[in-house]
Amino acid sequence: STGLYKEPNLTPYVRYCVSMAVRNPTGVGPFSEEHCNRTKSAIAPAPELREVSTAADHSVIEITHPDPPKGLLVTYNVTFMDDPSNYEKRDFAVEGELKQNINISDLNSHTTYTFLVSAINSVGMVGFPQEIMVTTLESVPEAAPLLSTCDLTATNSTHFNATVSWIGVHEDHINGVIQNYTLHLQKVISF
């Protein structure tokens, strides 16, 4: 006689083996030869993310691999942006058993980034993304203010006042929050 049995809800990308035996009132007979097969890959679930460390120009993110992965994971696609119109994508090879750290470098200081991380399996399926927000640290300003005037006026014969005006540094070069300006006034003696 022949028969058919269907097992629903198998996990994607898992190797299953089956063998069969016949049972009668006196017991179980010998088992058949084992037949093994792997279920097809599916889209990976979103990985877990944790900020490990952040500096002015880079951030290290810990990725916990999806479990079950639902396929042979080969790459993590990382999209990061400081606004939706300014984004970059980088790929990182999947490493390690349970977790791995990735280092995203060449970031701008004092900037909040959104990182979207998706796992990609060996058949090219892109998994569900996970999001984490990271703010890089401040760094030293990259540019000096532009001096526009420096006027010296006499209050009397022995006292002078200096009035200085300037054009501020563009916000892309401040790299943090301005606390104050330092003015260096130097006496130069010439004959």
CSV table of C-alpha atoms in Angstrom, one decimal, residues 42-121:
chain,number,residue,atom,x,y,z
A,42,ALA,CA,13.6,32.3,3.3
A,43,ILE,CA,14.0,35.9,4.2
A,44,ALA,CA,16.0,36.3,7.4
A,45,PRO,CA,14.5,37.9,10.4
A,46,ALA,CA,16.0,41.2,11.5
A,47,PRO,CA,19.2,40.9,13.5
A,48,GLU,CA,19.6,42.4,17.0
A,49,LEU,CA,21.8,45.5,17.2
A,50,ARG,CA,23.7,47.2,20.0
A,51,GLU,CA,26.0,50.2,20.1
A,52,VAL,CA,29.4,49.0,21.4
A,53,SER,CA,31.3,52.3,21.1
A,54,THR,CA,31.2,55.6,19.2
A,55,ALA,CA,33.9,58.2,18.5
A,56,ALA,CA,33.8,61.4,16.5
A,57,ASP,CA,34.5,59.6,13.2
A,58,HIS,CA,33.3,56.0,13.6
A,59,SER,CA,30.9,53.7,15.4
A,60,VAL,CA,31.1,50.0,16.4
A,61,ILE,CA,27.8,48.1,16.3
A,62,GLU,CA,27.3,44.6,17.6
A,63,ILE,CA,25.1,42.4,15.4
A,64,THR,CA,23.5,39.3,16.9
A,65,HIS,CA,22.8,36.9,14.1
A,66,PRO,CA,19.1,36.1,13.5
A,67,ASP,CA,18.1,32.8,15.0
A,68,PRO,CA,17.0,30.8,13.1
A,69,PRO,CA,18.7,32.4,10.1
A,70,LYS,CA,16.3,30.9,7.6
A,71,GLY,CA,19.2,30.5,5.1
A,72,LEU,CA,23.0,30.6,4.8
A,73,LEU,CA,23.8,34.2,5.8
A,74,VAL,CA,26.7,35.7,3.8
A,75,THR,CA,26.5,39.5,4.1
A,76,TYR,CA,25.1,42.2,6.3
A,77,ASN,CA,23.9,45.2,4.3
A,78,VAL,CA,24.3,48.4,6.3
A,79,THR,CA,22.6,51.6,5.2
A,80,PHE,CA,23.4,54.7,7.2
A,81,MET,CA,22.1,58.2,6.9
A,82,ASP,CA,22.1,61.5,8.7
A,83,ASP,CA,18.9,62.5,6.7
A,84,PRO,CA,16.9,60.5,4.2
A,85,SER,CA,18.5,62.2,1.2
A,86,ASN,CA,22.1,61.6,2.4
A,87,TYR,CA,22.7,57.9,2.8
A,88,GLU,CA,25.5,55.4,2.1
A,89,LYS,CA,25.5,51.6,1.9
A,90,ARG,CA,28.2,49.2,2.9
A,91,ASP,CA,28.4,45.4,3.0
A,92,PHE,CA,30.1,43.4,5.7
A,93,ALA,CA,30.8,39.6,5.5
A,94,VAL,CA,29.0,37.5,8.1
A,95,GLU,CA,31.5,36.2,10.7
A,96,GLY,CA,31.3,34.3,13.9
A,97,GLU,CA,28.8,31.9,15.4
A,98,LEU,CA,26.4,34.1,17.3
A,99,LYS,CA,27.6,37.7,17.2
A,100,GLN,CA,30.0,40.0,15.4
A,101,ASN,CA,31.1,43.6,15.6
A,102,ILE,CA,31.2,45.9,12.6
A,103,ASN,CA,33.1,49.2,12.4
A,104,ILE,CA,31.5,52.0,10.4
A,105,SER,CA,34.1,54.6,9.7
A,106,ASP,CA,34.4,58.0,8.0
A,107,LEU,CA,31.4,59.5,9.8
A,108,ASN,CA,30.9,63.1,10.6
A,109,SER,CA,31.4,64.2,14.1
A,110,HIS,CA,28.5,65.5,16.3
A,111,THR,CA,26.0,63.9,13.9
A,112,THR,CA,23.0,61.6,14.6
A,113,TYR,CA,22.9,58.7,12.2
A,114,THR,CA,20.3,56.0,11.5
A,115,PHE,CA,21.7,52.6,10.7
A,116,LEU,CA,19.6,50.0,9.0
A,117,VAL,CA,21.0,46.5,9.0
A,118,SER,CA,19.7,43.6,6.9
A,119,ALA,CA,21.1,40.1,6.5
A,120,ILE,CA,21.5,38.7,3.0
A,121,ASN,CA,21.5,35.0,2.4
